[in-house]
XYZ file of C-alpha atoms in Angstrom:
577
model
C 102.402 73.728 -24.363
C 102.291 74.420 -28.201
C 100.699 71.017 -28.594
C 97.875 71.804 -26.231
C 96.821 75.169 -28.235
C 96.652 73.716 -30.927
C 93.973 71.532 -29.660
C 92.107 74.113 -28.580
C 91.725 75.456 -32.181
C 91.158 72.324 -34.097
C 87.347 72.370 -33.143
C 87.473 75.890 -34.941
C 88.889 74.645 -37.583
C 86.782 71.708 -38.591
C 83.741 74.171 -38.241
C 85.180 76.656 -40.264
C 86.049 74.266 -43.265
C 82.810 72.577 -42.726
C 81.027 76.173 -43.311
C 82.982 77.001 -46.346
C 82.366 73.392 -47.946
C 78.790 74.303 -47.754
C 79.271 77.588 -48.962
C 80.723 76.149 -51.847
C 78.293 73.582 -52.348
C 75.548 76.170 -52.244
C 77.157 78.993 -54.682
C 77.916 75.419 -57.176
C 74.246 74.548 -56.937
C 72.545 77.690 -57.494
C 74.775 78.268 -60.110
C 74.119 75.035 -62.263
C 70.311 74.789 -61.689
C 67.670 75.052 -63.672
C 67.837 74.067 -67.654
C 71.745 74.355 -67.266
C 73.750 71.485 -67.923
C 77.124 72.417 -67.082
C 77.615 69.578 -64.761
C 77.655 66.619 -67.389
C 80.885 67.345 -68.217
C 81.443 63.777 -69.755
C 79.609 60.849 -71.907
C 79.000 58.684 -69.706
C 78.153 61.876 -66.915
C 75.866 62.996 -69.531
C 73.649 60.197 -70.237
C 73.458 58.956 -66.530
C 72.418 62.855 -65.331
C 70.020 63.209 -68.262
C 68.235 60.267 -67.151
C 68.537 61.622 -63.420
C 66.900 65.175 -64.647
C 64.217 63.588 -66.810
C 63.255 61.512 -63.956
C 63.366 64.472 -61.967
C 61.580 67.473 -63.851
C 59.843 66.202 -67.075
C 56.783 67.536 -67.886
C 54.903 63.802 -67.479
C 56.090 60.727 -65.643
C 58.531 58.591 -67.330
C 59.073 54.712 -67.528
C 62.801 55.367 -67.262
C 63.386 51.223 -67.296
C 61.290 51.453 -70.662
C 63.239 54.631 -71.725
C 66.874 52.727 -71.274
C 65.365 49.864 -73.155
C 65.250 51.881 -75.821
C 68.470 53.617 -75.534
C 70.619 51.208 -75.432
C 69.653 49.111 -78.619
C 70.189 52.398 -80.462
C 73.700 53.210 -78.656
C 75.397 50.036 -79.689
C 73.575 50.037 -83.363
C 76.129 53.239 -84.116
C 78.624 50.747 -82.983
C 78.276 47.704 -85.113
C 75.571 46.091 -86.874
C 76.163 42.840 -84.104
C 76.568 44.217 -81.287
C 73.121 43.949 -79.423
C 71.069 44.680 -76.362
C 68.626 41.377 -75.174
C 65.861 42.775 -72.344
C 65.535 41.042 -69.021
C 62.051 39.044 -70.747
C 64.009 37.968 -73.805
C 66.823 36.685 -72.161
C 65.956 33.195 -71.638
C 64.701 32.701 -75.204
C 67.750 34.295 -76.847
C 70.150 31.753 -74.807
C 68.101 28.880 -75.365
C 68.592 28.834 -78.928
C 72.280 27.549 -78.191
C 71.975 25.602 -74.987
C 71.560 21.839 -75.221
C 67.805 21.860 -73.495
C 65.229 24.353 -72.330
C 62.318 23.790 -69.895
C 59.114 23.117 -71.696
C 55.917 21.206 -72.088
C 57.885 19.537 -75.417
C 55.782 20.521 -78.320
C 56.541 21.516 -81.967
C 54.005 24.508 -83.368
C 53.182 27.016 -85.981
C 50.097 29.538 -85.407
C 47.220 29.323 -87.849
C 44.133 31.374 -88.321
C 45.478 32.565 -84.711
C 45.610 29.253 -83.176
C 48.106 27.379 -81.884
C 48.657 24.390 -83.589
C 50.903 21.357 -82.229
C 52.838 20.695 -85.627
C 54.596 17.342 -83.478
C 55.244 16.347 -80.273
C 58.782 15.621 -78.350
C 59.088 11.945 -78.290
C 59.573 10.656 -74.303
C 58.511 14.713 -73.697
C 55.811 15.830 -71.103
C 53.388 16.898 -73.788
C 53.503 12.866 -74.717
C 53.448 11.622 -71.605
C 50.175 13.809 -70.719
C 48.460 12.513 -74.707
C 48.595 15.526 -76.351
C 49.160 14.208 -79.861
C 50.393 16.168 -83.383
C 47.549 18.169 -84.740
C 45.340 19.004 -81.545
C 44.904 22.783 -81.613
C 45.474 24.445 -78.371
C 42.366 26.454 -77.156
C 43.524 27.240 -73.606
C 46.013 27.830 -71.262
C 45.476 27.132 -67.020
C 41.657 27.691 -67.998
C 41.602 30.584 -69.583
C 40.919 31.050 -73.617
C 43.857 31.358 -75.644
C 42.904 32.062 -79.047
C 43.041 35.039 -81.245
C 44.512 38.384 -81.823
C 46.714 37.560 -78.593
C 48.278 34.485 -80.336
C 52.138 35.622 -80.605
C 54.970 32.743 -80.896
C 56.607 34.836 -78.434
C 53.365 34.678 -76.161
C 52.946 31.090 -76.715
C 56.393 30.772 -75.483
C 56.215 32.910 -72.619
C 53.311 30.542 -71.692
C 54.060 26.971 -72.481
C 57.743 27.172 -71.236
C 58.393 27.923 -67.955
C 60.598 26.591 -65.118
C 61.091 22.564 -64.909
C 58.541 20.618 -62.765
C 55.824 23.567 -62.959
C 52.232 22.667 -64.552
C 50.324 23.826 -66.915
C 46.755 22.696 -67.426
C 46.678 22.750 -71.531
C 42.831 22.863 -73.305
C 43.125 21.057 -76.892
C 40.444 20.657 -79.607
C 40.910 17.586 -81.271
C 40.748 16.162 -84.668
C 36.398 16.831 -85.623
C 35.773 16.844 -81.508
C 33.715 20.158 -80.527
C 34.368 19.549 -77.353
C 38.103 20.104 -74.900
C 40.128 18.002 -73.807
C 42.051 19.241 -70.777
C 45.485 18.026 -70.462
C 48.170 18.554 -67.045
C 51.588 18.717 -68.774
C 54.535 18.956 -66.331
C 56.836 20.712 -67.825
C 60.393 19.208 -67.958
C 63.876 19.397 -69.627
C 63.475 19.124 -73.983
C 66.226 18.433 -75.962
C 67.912 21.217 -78.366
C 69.485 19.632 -80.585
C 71.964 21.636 -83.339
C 72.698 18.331 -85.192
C 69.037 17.575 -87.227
C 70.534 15.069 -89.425
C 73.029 12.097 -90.130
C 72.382 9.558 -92.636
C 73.923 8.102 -95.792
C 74.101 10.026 -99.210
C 75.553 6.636 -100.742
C 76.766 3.420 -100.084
C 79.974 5.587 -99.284
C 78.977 8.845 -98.211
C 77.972 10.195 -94.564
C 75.943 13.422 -94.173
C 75.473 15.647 -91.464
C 73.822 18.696 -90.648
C 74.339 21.246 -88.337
C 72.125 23.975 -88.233
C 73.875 25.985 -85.199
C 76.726 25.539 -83.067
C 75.984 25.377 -79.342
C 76.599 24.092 -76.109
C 76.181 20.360 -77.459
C 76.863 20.464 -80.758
C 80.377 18.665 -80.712
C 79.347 15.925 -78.757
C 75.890 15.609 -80.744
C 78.730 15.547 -84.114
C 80.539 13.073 -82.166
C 77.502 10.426 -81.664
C 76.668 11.282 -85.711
C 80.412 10.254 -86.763
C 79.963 6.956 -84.641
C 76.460 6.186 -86.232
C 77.851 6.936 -89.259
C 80.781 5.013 -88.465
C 78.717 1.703 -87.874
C 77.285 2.275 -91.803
C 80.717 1.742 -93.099
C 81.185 5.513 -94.393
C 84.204 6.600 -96.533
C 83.314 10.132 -97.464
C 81.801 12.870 -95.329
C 79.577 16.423 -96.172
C 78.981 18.455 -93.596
C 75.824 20.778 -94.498
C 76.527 24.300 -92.880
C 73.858 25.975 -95.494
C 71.645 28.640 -93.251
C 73.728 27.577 -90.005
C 74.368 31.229 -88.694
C 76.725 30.296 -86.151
C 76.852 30.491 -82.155
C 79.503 29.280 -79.816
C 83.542 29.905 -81.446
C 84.528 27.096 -78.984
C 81.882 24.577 -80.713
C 83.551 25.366 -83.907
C 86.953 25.111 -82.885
C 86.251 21.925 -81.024
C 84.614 20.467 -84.549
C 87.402 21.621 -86.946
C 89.873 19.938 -84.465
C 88.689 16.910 -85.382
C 89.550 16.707 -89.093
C 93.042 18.534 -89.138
C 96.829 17.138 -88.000
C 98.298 18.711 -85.058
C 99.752 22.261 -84.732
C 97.311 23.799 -87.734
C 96.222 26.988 -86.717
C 91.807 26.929 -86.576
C 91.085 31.237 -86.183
C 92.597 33.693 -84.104
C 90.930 36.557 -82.208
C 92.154 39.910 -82.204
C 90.739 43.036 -80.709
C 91.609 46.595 -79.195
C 91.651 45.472 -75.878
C 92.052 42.132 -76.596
C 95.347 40.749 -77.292
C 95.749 37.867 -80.128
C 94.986 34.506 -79.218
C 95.464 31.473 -81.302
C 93.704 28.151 -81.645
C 95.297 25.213 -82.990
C 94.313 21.359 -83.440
C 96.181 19.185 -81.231
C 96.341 16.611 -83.180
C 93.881 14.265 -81.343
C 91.047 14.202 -84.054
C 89.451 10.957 -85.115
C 88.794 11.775 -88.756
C 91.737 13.635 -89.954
C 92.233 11.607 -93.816
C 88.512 11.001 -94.280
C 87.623 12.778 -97.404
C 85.715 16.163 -96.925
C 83.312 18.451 -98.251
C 81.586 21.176 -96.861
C 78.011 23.139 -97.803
C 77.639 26.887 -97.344
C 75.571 29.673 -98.593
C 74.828 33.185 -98.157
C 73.147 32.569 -94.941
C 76.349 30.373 -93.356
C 77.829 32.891 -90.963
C 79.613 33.557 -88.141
C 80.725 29.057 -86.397
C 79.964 28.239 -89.764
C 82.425 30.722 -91.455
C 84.809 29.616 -89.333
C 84.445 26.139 -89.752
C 84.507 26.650 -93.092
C 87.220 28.908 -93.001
C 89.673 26.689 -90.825
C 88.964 23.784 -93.215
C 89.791 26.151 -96.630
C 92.940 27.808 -95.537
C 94.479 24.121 -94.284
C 93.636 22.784 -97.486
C 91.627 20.031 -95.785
C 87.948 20.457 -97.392
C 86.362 21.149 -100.559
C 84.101 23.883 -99.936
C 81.177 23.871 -102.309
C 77.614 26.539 -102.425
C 77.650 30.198 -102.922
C 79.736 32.937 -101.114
C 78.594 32.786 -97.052
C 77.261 35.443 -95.041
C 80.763 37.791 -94.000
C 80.286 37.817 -89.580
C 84.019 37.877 -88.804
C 83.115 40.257 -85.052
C 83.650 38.122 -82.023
C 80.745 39.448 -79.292
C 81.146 38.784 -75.500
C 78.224 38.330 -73.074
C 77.592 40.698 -70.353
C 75.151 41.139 -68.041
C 73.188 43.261 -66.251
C 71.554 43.526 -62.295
C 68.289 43.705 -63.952
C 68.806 40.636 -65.774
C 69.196 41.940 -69.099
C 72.486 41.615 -71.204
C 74.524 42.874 -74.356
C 76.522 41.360 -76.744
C 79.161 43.620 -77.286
C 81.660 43.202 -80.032
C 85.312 42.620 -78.421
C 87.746 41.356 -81.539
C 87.341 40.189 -84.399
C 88.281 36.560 -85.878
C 90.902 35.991 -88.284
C 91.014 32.535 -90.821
C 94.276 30.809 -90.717
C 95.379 32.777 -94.296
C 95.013 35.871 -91.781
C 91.927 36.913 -93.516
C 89.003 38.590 -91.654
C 85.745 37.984 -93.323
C 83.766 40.417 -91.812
C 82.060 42.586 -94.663
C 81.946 46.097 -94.506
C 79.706 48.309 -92.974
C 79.560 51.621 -91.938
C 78.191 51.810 -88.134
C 74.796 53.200 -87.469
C 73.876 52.562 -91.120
C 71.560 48.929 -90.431
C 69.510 49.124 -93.323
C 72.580 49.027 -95.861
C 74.266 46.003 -94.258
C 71.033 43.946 -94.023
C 70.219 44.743 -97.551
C 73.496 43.590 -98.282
C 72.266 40.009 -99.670
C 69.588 41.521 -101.648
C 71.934 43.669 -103.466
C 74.419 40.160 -103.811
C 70.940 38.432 -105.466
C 70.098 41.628 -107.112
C 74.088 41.713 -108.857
C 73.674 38.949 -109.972
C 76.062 36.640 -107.907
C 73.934 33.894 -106.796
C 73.856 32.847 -110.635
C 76.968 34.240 -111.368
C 80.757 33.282 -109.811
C 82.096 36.164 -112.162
C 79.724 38.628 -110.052
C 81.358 38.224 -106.689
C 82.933 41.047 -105.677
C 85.503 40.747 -103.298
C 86.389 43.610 -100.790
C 88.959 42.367 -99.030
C 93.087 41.795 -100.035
C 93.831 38.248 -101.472
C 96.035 35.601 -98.978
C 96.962 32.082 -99.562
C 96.101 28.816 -97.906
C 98.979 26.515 -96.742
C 99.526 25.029 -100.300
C 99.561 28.522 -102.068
C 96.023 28.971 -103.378
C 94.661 32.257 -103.209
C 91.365 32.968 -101.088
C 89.760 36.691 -100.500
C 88.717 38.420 -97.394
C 86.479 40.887 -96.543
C 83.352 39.028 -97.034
C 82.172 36.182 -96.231
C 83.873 32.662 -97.470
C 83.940 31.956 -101.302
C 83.335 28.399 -102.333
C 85.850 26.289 -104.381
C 82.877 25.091 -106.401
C 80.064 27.597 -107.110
C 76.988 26.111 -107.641
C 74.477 28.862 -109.079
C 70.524 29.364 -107.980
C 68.145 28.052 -110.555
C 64.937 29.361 -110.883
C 64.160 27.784 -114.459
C 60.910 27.146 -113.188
C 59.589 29.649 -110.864
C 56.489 31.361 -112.007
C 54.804 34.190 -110.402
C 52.380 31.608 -109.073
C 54.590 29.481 -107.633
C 55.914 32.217 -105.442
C 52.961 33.737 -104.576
C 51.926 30.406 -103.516
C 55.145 29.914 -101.551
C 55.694 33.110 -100.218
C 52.281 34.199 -98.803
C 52.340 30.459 -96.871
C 49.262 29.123 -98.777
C 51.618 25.981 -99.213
C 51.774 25.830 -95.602
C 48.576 25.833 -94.700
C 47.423 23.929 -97.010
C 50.005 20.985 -96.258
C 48.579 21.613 -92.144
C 45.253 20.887 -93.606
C 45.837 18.181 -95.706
C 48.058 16.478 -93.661
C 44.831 16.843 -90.511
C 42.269 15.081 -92.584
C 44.499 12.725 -93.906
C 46.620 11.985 -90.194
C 45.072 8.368 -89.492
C 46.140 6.946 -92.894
C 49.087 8.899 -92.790
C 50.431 7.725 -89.588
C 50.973 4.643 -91.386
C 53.938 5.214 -92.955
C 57.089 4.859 -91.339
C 59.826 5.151 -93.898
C 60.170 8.483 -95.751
C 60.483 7.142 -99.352
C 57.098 5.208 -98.950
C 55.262 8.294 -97.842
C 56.811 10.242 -100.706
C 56.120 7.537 -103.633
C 52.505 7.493 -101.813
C 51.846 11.380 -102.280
C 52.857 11.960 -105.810
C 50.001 9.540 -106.625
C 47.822 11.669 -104.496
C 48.022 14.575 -106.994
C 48.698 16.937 -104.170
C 49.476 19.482 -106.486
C 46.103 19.792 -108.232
C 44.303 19.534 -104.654
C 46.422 22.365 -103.160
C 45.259 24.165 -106.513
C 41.690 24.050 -106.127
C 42.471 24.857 -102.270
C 43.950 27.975 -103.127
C 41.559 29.420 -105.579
C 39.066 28.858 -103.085
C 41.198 31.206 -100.917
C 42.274 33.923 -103.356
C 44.780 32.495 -105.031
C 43.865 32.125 -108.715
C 44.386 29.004 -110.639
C 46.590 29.761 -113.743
C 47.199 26.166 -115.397
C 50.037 27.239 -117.231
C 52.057 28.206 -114.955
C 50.751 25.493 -112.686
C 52.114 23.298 -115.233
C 55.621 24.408 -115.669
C 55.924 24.873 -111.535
C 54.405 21.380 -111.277
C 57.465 19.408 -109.931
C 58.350 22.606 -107.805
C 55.219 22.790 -106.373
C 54.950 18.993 -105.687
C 58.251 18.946 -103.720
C 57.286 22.079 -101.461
C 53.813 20.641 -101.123
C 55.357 16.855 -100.254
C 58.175 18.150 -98.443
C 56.098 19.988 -95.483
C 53.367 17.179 -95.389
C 56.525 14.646 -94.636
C 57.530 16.386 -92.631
C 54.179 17.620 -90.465
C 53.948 13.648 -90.030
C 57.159 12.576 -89.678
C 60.657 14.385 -88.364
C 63.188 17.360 -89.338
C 65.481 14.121 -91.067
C 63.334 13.030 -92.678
C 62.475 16.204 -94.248
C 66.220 16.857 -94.889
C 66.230 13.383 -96.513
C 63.716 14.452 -98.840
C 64.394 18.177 -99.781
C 68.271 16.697 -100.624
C 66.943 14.137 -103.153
C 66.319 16.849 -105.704
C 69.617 19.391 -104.467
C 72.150 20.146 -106.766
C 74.487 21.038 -104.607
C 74.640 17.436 -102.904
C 74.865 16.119 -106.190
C 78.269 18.329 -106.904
C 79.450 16.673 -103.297
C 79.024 13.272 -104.761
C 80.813 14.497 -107.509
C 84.033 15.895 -105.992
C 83.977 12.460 -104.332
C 83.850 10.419 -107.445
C 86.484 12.652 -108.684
C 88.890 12.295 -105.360
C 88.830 15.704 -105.668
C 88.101 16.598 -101.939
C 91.316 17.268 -101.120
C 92.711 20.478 -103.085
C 95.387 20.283 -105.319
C 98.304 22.659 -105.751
C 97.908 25.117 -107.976
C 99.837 25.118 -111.228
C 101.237 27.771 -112.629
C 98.940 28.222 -115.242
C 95.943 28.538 -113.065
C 97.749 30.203 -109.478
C 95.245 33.220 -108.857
C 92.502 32.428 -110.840
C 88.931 32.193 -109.480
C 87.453 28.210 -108.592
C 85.991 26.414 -111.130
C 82.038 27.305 -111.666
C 80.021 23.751 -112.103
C 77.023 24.108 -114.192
C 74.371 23.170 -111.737
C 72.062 24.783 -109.875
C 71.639 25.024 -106.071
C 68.364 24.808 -103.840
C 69.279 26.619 -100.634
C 67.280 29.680 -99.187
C 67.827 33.204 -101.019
C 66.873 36.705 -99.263
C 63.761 37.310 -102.121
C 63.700 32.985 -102.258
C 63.093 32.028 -105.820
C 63.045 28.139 -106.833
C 63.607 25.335 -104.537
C 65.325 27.111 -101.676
C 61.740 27.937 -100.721
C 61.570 24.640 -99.278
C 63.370 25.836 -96.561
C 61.191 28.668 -95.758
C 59.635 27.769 -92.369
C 60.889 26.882 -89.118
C 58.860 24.793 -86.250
C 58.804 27.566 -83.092
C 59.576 24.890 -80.064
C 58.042 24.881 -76.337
């Protein structure tokens, strides 16, 4: 009986509670509209209900996608200086810099006089395949002009790459032809390779470079030690100079290879992310061979750690100037949209315990990117005394003492020298009149260039060209003024820059490496730890426990933030497609 009535009141009920809900929601609504805010009563409430009301009542209509894309960037700048937002149409580019291949038509370029010109061409690529040779200028793209004001790298990559077995019908002006040539590329899988170089210093000494760590860098090290194997080499430098880093696993995978089992590589460490270790097992193939490794102020993040791992074990000789100080580990997330961050989760610890991340104060970019210029500026990339270390002191296994807080200090500093450098010579370098000129010169001269197939023949065959006095009259005849004296005291400065990019518009990256080395003080202080059998560290004494590395008298060539001298060399990279 008392079951049934209340049956009979439950439809009430519901009514009743449905009327008051609205009620509610009524007096709640007229109460917070308008210009009142009340209702974002949170971050993350705020910024997704400002978007909602500026979508909603703004005087004009908004891109709101556009207006996020420029959010974001600014949100995680007050964060750190590497944590980072990468747009849905920069995606692809940003994570084919560390893959092992791209999709492309397999083409080398740099843009002159808004043109695109094909600086070499993949060999076994598409571009090949379809005869589009080194030095053709591209005119057109799938018929339509593609010349001028609209000539970006990043448009010529949006263009010429593109998904694997697409076509692209590619216009070309060749070599004094007025008239196109229209080429079909398919486009196809190209090789990335982070490994640009393995030969022999000496009759004992292997060199390698790797100029980023991705997806196939270990294996691509791998094939190098093997080659380099086969040549009968004793002594090893790996070159990490201007490698700023990528993939921790590709470093950790590397070090593994030179040190005894149960050494600890880096640990992580973060807020929300509890330590984790990573030590060598013990199953690397080069764990005795005498070692020495390259940095500068541009080595950061892999590198560091690399560099770091092989330091605090005591297992490498680490020569060049203080590296860059990247000790934040970022994880990649994504977004529906197809965008992504790199957030910064933990940071990464050497074995000593050190982190080397610099300081910074977040939301203040323009103080931590002018960091290097103030370094240069100090003094310390001619100076070891100059070095100014932030960061506590620890010690590696065998008690010497290293610094964090700042990138990795070298056991052997090896100064810039710009004994040389005129205002000409820089002006020259650093407006790229060297670089065009070397395009130019190396297009007239391409048929008797192609000749030459060994990099020391090509070299001993340009000094007698007197490039330097041709790219002299070239360059008065495009505003830069001759000035003989100072032509004369750059001269063999000028003549390697000059060489250097003409070997390698003809040849390859190695052999360009081979070349720019020949002259580099800072290989010739490798070779000299070697001849010393000083790549293992020693001890320290007593005397000397806590003092600062030895400074060697020589003088670098490796690329400063305002370059000055030889580093110049390095100035200009090949944009691939």
């Amino acid at each position: 009986m008392r079951q049934n009535k209340s049956n009979r009141y439950m439809p009430l009920l519901m009514a009743l509670c449905v009327v008051v809900g609205i009620l509610i929601g009524t007096f709640y609504a007229n109460h917070f509209s308008g210009n009142r805010l009340n209702i974002i009563n949170s971050g993350s409430n705020r910024l997704n209900n400002l978007l909602h009301i500026i979508n909603d009542q703004y005087v004009d209509a908004v891109n709101i996608d556009s207006l996020v894309d420029k959010a974001i960037p600014q949100i995680l700048a007050d964060l750190d200086p590497h944590s980072t937002y990468i747009s849905a149409k920069d995606v692809q580019r940003a994570t084919d810099e560390l893959k092992g291949s791209f999709s492309g038509v397999g083409i080398e370029f740099v843009i002159r006089n808004d043109t695109i010109r094909v600086q070499g061409v993949i060999k076994n690529g598409p571009a090949e395949r379809a005869g589009i040779l080194a030095g053709d200028k591209i005119v057109s793209l799938d018929g339509k002009p593609f010349v001028g004001k609209s000539v970006t790298n990043e448009e010529a990559m949006y263009r010429l790459k593109g998904p694997k077995d697409t076509k692209v019908k590619i216009g070309v002006l060749r070599y004094r032809e007025k008239k196109q040539r229209y080429f079909t590329v398919t486009r196809g899988d190209i090789p990335q390779k982070s490994v640009n170089a393995a030969y022999m210093l000496d009759d004992k000494t292997g060199y390698i470079r790797i100029k980023s760590f991705g997806d196939n860098t270990y294996p691509e090290l791998l094939i190098a030690l093997a080659q380099l194997s086969q040549e009968g080499f004793g002594n090893l430098v790996i070159d990490l100079r201007d490698n700023t880093g990528g993939y921790l696993q590709s470093a950790i995978q590397i070090a593994n290879e030179f040190l005894p089992a149960k050494r600890l590589i880096v640990y992580t460490e973060g807020r929300r992310s509890p330590r984790k270790d990573y030590p060598s097992d013990g199953h690397g193939s080069y764990q005795d061979i005498p070692l020495v490794i390259l940095i500068n102020e541009s080595s950061a993040s892999a590198a560091e750690i690399l560099a770091g791992a092989m330091q605090d074990n005591d297992r490498a000789t680490i020569v060049g100037r203080r590296s860059f100080g990247k000790g934040l580990v970022q994880q990649q997330m994504s977004f529906n949209d197809g965008s992504m961050i790199r957030l910064t989760v933990a940071r990464y610890y050497t074995p000593s315990g050190r982190c080397i991340q610099k300081p910074y104060v977040p939301g203040a970019e323009h103080g931590y990117e002018d960091d290097l210029m103030e370094r240069y500026t100090h003094g310390e990339f001619f100076s070891q005394d100059s070095i100014k270390h932030t960061g506590p002191a620890y010690h590696t296994v065998i008690g010497r003492t290293v610094y964090g807080g700042g990138g990795i200090t070298p056991d052997i500093f090896v100064p810039e020298d710009t004994t040389n450098v005129t205002s000409y010579y820089k002006e020259a370098a650093m407006s790229g009149m060297i670089l065009q000129f070397a395009f130019t010169y190396t297009d007239d001269n391409r048929l008797k260039l192609n000749n030459f197939t060994e990099m020391m023949e090509l070299s001993d065959y340009l000094v007698k060209q007197n490039t330097v006095e041709k790219f002299a009259s070239f360059a008065d005849k495009n505003g830069l003024q001759r000035r003989n004296l100072m032509i004369r005291k750059s001269h063999n400065l000028l003549e390697r820059y000059i060489n250097s990019r003409i070997i390698y518009n003809i040849m390859d990256e190695e052999a360009w490496i081979k070349y720019i080395n020949m002259d580099d003080k800072v290989i010739d202080t490798a070779l000299d730890v070697f001849r010393r059998n000083a790549a293992f560290p020693k001890k320290p004494t007593p005397a000397n426990k806590g003092k600062k590395g030895k400074v060697a008298l020589l003088h670098g060539t490796d690329r400063i933030p305002s370059p000055t001298g030889t580093e110049m060399i390095r100035h200009e990279i090949l944009q691939k497609a």
